[in-house]
Coordinates of C-alpha atoms in Angstrom, one line a residue:
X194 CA -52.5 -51.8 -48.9
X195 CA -54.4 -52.8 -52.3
X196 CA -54.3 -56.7 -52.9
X197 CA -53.9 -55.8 -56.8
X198 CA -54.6 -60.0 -57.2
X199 CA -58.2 -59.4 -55.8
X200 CA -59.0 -57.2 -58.5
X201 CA -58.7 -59.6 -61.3
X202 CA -60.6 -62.4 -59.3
X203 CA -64.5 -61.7 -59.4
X204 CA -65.5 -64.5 -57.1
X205 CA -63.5 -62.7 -54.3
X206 CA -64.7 -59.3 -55.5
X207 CA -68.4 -60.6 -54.6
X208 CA -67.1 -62.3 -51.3
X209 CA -65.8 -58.9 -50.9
X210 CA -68.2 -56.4 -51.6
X211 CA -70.7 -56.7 -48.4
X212 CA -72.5 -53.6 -49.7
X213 CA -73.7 -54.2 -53.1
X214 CA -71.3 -51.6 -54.7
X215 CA -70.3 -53.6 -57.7
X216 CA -74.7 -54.6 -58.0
X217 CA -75.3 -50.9 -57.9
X218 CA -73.0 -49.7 -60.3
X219 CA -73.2 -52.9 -62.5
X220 CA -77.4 -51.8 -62.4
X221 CA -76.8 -48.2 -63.2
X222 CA -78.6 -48.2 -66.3
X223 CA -81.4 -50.5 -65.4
X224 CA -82.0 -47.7 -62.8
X225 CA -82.0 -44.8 -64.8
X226 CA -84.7 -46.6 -67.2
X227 CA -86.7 -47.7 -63.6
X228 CA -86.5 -44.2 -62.4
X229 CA -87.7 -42.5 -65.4
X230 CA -90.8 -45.1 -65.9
X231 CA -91.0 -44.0 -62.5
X232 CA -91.5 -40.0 -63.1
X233 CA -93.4 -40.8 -66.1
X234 CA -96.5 -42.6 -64.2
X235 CA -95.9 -40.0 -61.4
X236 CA -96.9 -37.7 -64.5
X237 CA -94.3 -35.3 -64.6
X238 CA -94.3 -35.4 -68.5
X239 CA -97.9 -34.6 -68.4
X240 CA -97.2 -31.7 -66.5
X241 CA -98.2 -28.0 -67.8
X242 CA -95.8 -25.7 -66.2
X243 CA -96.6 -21.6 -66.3
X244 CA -92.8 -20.6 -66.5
X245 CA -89.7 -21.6 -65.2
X246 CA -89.6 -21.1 -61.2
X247 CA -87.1 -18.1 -60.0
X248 CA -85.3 -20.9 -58.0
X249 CA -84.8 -24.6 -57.7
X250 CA -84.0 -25.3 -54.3
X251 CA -83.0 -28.8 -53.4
X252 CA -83.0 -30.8 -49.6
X253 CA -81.7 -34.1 -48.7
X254 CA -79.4 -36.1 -46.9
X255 CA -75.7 -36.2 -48.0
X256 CA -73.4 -37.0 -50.5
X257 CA -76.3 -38.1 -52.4
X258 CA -78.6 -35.0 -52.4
X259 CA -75.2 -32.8 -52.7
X260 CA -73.8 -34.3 -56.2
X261 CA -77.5 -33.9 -57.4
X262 CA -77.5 -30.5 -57.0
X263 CA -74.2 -30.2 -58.1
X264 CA -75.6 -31.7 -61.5
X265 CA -78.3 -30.5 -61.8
X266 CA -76.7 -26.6 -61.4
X267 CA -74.0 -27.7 -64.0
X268 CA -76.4 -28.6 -66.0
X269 CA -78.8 -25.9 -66.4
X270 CA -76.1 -23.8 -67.1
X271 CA -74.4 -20.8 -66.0
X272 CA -76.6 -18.2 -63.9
X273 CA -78.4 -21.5 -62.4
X274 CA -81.5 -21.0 -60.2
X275 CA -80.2 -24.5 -58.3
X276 CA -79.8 -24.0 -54.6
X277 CA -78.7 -27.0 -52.2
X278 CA -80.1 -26.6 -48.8
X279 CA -77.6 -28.2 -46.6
X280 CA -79.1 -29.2 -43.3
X281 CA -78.0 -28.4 -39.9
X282 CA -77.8 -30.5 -36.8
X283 CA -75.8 -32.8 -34.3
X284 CA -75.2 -35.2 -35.9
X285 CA -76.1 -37.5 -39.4
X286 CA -78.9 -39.2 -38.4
X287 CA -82.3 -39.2 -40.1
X288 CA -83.8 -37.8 -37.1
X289 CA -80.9 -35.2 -36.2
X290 CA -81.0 -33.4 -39.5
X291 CA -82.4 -30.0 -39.8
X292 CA -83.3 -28.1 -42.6
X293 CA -84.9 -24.5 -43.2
X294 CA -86.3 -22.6 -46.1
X295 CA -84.4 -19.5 -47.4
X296 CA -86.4 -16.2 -45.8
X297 CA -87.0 -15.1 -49.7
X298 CA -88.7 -18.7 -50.5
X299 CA -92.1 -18.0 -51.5
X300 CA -94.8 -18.6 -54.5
X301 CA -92.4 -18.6 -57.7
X302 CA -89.9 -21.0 -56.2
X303 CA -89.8 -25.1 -56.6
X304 CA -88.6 -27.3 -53.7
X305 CA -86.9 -30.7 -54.7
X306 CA -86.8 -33.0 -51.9
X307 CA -84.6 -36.0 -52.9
X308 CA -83.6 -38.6 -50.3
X309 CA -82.6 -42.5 -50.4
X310 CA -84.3 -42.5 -46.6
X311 CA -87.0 -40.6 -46.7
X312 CA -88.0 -40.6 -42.8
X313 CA -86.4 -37.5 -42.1
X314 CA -88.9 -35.8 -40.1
X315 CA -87.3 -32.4 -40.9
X316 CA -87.7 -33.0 -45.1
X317 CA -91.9 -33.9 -44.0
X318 CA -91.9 -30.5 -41.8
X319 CA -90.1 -28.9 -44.8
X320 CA -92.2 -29.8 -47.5
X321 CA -95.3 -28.4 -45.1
X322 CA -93.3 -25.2 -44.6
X323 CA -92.9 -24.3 -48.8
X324 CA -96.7 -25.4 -48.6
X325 CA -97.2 -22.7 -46.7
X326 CA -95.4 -20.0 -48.4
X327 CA -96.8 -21.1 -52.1
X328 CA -93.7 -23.0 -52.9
X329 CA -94.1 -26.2 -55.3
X330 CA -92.9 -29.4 -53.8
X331 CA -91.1 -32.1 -55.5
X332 CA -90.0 -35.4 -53.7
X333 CA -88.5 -38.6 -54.6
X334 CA -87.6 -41.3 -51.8
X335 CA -88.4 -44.8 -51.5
X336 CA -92.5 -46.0 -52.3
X337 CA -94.0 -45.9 -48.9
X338 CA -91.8 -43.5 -46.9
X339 CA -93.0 -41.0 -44.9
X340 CA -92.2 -38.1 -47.3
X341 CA -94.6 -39.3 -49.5
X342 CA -97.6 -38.7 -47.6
X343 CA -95.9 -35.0 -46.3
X344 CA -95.7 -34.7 -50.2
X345 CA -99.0 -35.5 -50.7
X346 CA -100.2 -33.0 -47.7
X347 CA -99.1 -30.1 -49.9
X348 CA -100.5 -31.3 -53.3
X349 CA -97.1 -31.9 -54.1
X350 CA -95.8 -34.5 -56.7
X351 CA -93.8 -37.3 -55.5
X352 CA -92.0 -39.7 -57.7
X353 CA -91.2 -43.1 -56.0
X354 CA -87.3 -44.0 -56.2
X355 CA -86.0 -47.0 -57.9
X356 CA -85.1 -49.3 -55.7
X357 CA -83.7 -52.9 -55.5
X358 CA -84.7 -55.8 -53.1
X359 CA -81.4 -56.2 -51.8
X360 CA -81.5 -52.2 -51.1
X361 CA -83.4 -53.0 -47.9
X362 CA -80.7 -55.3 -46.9
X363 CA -78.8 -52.6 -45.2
X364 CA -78.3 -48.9 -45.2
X365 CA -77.2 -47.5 -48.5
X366 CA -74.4 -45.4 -48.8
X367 CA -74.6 -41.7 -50.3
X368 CA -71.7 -42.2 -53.0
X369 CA -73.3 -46.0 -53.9
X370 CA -73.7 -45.7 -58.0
X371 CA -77.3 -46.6 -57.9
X372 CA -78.6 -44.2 -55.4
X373 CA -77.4 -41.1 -57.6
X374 CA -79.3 -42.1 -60.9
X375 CA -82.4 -43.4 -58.8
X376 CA -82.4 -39.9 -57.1
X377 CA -81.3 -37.9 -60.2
X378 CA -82.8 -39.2 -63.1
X379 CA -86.4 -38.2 -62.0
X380 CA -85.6 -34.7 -61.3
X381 CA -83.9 -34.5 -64.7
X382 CA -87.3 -35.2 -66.1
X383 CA -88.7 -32.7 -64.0
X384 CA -86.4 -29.8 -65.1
X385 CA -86.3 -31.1 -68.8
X386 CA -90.5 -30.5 -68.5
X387 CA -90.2 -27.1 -67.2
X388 CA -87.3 -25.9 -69.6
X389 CA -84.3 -25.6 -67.1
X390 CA -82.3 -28.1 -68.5
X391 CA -82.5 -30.3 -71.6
X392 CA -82.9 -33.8 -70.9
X393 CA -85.9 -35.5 -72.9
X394 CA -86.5 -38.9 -72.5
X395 CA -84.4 -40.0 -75.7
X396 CA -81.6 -38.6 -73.9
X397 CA -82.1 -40.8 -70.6
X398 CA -82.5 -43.6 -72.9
X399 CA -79.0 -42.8 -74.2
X400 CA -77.4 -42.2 -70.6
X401 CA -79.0 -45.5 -70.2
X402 CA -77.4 -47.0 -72.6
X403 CA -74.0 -45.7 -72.1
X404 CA -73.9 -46.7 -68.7
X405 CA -74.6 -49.7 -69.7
X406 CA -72.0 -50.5 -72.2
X407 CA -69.5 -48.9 -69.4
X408 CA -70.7 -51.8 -67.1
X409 CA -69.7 -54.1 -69.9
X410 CA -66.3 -52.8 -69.9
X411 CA -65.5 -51.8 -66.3
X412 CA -67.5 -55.1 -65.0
X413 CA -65.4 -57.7 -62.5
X414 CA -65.1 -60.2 -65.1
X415 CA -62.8 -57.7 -67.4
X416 CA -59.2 -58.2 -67.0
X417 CA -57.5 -55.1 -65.0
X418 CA -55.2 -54.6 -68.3
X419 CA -58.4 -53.7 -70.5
X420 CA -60.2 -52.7 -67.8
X421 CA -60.2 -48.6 -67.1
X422 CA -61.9 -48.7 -63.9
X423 CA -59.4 -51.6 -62.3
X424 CA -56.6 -49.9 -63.7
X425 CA -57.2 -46.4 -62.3
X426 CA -57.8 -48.8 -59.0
X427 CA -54.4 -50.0 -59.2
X428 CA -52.6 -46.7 -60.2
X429 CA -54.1 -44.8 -57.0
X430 CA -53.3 -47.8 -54.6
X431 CA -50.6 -46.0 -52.9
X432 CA -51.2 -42.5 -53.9
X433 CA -53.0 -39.5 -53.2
X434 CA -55.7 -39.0 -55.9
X435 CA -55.2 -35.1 -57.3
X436 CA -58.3 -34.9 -59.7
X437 CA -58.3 -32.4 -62.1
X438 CA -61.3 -31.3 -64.1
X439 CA -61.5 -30.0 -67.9
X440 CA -64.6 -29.3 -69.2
X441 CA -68.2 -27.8 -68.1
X442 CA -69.5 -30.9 -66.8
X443 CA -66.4 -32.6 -66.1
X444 CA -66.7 -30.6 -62.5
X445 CA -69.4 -32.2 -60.8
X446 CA -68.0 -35.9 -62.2
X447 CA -64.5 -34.9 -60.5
X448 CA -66.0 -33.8 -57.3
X449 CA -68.7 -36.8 -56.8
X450 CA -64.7 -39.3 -57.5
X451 CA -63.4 -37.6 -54.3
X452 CA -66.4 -37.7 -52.5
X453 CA -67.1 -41.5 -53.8
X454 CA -63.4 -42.1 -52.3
X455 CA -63.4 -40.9 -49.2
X456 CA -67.1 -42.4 -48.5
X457 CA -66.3 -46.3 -49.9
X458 CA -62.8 -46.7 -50.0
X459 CA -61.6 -44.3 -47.4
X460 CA -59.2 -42.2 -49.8
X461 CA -58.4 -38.7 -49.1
X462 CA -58.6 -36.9 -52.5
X463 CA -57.9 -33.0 -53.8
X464 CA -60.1 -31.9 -56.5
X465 CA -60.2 -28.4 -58.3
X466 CA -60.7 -27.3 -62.3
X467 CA -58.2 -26.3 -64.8
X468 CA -56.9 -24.0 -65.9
X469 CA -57.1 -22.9 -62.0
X470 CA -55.8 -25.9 -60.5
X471 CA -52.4 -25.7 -62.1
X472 CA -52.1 -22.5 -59.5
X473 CA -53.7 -24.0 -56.9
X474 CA -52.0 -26.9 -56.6
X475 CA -48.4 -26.7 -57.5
X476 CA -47.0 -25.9 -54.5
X477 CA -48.7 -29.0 -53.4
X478 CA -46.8 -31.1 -56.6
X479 CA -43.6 -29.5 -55.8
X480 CA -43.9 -30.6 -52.4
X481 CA -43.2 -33.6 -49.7
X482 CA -46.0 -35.3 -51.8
X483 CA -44.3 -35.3 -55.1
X484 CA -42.4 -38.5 -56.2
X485 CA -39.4 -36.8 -56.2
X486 CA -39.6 -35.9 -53.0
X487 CA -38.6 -39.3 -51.4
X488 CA -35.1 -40.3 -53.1
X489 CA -34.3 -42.7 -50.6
X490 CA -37.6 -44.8 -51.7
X491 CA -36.4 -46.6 -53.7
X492 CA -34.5 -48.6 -51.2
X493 CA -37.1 -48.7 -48.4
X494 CA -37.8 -52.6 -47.2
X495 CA -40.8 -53.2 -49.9
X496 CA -41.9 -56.1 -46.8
X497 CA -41.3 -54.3 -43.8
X498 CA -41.9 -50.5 -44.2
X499 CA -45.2 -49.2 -45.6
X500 CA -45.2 -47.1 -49.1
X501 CA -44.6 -43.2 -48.8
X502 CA -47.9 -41.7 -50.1
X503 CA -47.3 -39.4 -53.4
X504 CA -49.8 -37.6 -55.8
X505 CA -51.0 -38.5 -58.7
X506 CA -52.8 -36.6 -61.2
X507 CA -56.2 -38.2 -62.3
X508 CA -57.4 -35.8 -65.1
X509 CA -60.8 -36.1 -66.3
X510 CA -62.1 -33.9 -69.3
X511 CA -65.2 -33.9 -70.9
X512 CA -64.1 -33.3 -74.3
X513 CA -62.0 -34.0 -76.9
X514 CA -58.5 -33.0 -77.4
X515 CA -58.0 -29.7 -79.8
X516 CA -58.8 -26.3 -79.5
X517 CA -58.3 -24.6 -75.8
X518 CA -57.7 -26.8 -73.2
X519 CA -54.9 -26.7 -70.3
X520 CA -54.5 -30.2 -70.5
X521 CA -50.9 -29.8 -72.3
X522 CA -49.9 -27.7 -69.3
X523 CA -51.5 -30.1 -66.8
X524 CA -49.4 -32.9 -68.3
X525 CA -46.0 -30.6 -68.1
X526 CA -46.9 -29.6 -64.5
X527 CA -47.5 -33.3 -63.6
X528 CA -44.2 -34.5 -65.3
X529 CA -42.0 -31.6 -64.3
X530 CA -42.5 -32.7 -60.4
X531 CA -42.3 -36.4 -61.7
X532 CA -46.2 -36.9 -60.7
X533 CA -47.4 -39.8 -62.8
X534 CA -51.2 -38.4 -64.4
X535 CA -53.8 -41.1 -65.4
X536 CA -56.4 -39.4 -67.7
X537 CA -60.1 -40.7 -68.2
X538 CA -61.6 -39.0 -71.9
X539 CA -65.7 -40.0 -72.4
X540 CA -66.6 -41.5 -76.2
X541 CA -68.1 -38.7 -78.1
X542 CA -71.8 -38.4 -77.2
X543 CA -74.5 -35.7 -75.9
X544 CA -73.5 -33.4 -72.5
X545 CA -75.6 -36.7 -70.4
X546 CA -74.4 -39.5 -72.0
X547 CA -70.7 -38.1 -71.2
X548 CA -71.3 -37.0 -67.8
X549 CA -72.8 -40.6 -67.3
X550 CA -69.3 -42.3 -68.6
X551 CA -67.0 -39.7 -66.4
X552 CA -69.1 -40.8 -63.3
X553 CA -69.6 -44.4 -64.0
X554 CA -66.1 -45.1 -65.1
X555 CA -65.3 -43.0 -61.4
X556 CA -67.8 -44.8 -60.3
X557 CA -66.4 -48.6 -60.7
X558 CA -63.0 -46.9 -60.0
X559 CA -64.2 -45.9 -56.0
X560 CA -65.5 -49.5 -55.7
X561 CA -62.7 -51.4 -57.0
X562 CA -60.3 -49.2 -54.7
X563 CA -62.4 -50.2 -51.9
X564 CA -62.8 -53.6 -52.5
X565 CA -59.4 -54.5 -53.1
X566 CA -57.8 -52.3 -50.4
X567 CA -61.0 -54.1 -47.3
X568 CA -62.5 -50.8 -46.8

């Protein structure tokens, strides 16, 4: 159950929050302008690449290393070279985790090692294995881990992570807001440099920026009436979160919400892109899960009996409305089944700085959600 009364009361959403998810996505910006100040003194804007590698393959632990990739394909556009090396193993422990260069991997290829941990022994024995086939090596992780000096080994560049002091405090979690940009915001440097993607330092200035000014609205001290973050929190207490994308790089930000929702507030969520999700899911929306599908809820014991789970449509797009978009047939899908829809639409802006708002505004959304509901 979501105490809805928590939400608007930010001394108990800091009693609350024992992992620092409000810090971390309240610091969002501050990290993406640490993290490039970061990669620039690493030198990666200094760098003097001799083409664009044939692939961009990326290792790391979790969520964290998976959305990246997931970006960082989206953003370099269709026919990608971005590859996510998932790892293998018995379980998710640093020293568990397995991973394994493709048998094509050799001299024309770039490795990206990103990890929050960065004492995976695996990711060290990786980076030694592209050494030895010719591959470039890439890391970022936190100053002083391991990887660095297994970077180092291979004449590799590392970039050290931005990190907090209260970072140490306990384990991060994968989906936690700052751990993303810390990870991400370096390697968008990277593949700005070598012409994969376009992200100039301007640009990270303005996802900076935005990010920030979405920390100004979404913040705890905002009432959950003006407040889009805590009022997405509230609208999904009871239901099941049905995300639907519109928009190139709306995707990735609808995929990171579910996996940011099951990781910090323990939500189950479905997530697919329109126009394709309209097929995909309306069996579901026509189903025991619709709000329609429960008539006698209405007179259920609100003290006694718990709520009936039912969807509800959270449609995010990444542009505005006009021209071709499904989002008219979303809606009459939605309503027909009597699924409520909650739409989140980013400020106009570059493809970052509105990738930025659809994942921070998520973002604040997963935390608040978990938060209120003692996840």
């Amino acid at each position: 159950m979501l105490d809805e009364t928590l939400l608007d009361t930010p001394e108990g959403l800091a009693e609350a929050d024992h992992r620092g998810l409000l810090r971390g996505a309240a610091e969002a910006g501050a990290r993406v302008r640490t993290a490039a100040r970061n990669a620039a003194e690493a030198g990666i804007g200094s760098l003097k690449p001799d083409g664009r590698p044939r692939a961009v393959l990326i290792a790391g632990p979790g969520a964290a290393a998976t959305h990246t990739a997931d970006l960082l394909g989206t953003l370099a556009g269709p026919g990608s070279p971005v590859v996510r090396l998932a790892p293998t193993g018995v379980a998710p422990a640093a020293g568990a985790l397995r991973w394994e260069l493709p048998g094509w991997a050799g001299s024309v290829d770039l490795l990206l090692i990103a990890t929050p941990d960065g004492t995976e022994p695996s990711l060290s024995l990786l980076a030694e294995q592209a050494y030895r086939r010719g591959c470039s090596v890439v890391g970022v992780a936190p100053p002083g881990a391991p990887l660095a000096d297994a970077v180092a080994g291979t004449h590799g560049l590392f970039v050290p992570m931005a990190t907090a002091p209260y970072d140490q405090e306990e384990p991060l979690a994968a989906s936690s807001p700052g751990v993303l940009w810390a990870l991400l915001t370096p390697l968008l440097a990277l593949l700005d440099r070598i012409g994969l993607l376009d992200a100039p330092p301007e640009a990270l200035e303005k996802v900076a920026d935005r990010l920030d000014t979405i920390a100004e609205r979404c913040g705890p001290a905002i009432a959950t009436y003006s407040n889009p973050a805590k009022t997405l929190a509230a609208e999904l207490a009871d239901a099941l979160p049905v995300v639907w994308t519109e928009g190139t790089s709306a995707g990735p930000a609808g995929r990171r919400f579910a996996a940011a929702l099951a990781e910090l507030a323990g939500r189950p969520a479905l997530v697919a892109e329109l126009p394709e999700a309209l097929a995909a899911h309306s069996a579901l929306l026509a189903g025991p899960l619709a709000a329609s599908a429960d008539p006698d809820d209405f007179f259920r014991d609100r003290v006694e009996e718990p709520p009936a789970l039912h969807a509800r449509v959270v449609l995010l797009r990444d542009r505005p409305i006009g021209g071709l978009t499904a989002a008219p047939a979303a809606r009459d899908v939605a309503l027909s089944h009597d699924t409520p829809v909650s739409e989140l639409e980013p400020e106009e802006g570059g493809e970052l700085e509105t990738l930025a708002e659809l994942i921070a505004v998520t973002d604040f959304a997963a935390v608040y959600l978990a938060l209120a509901s003692g996840a």
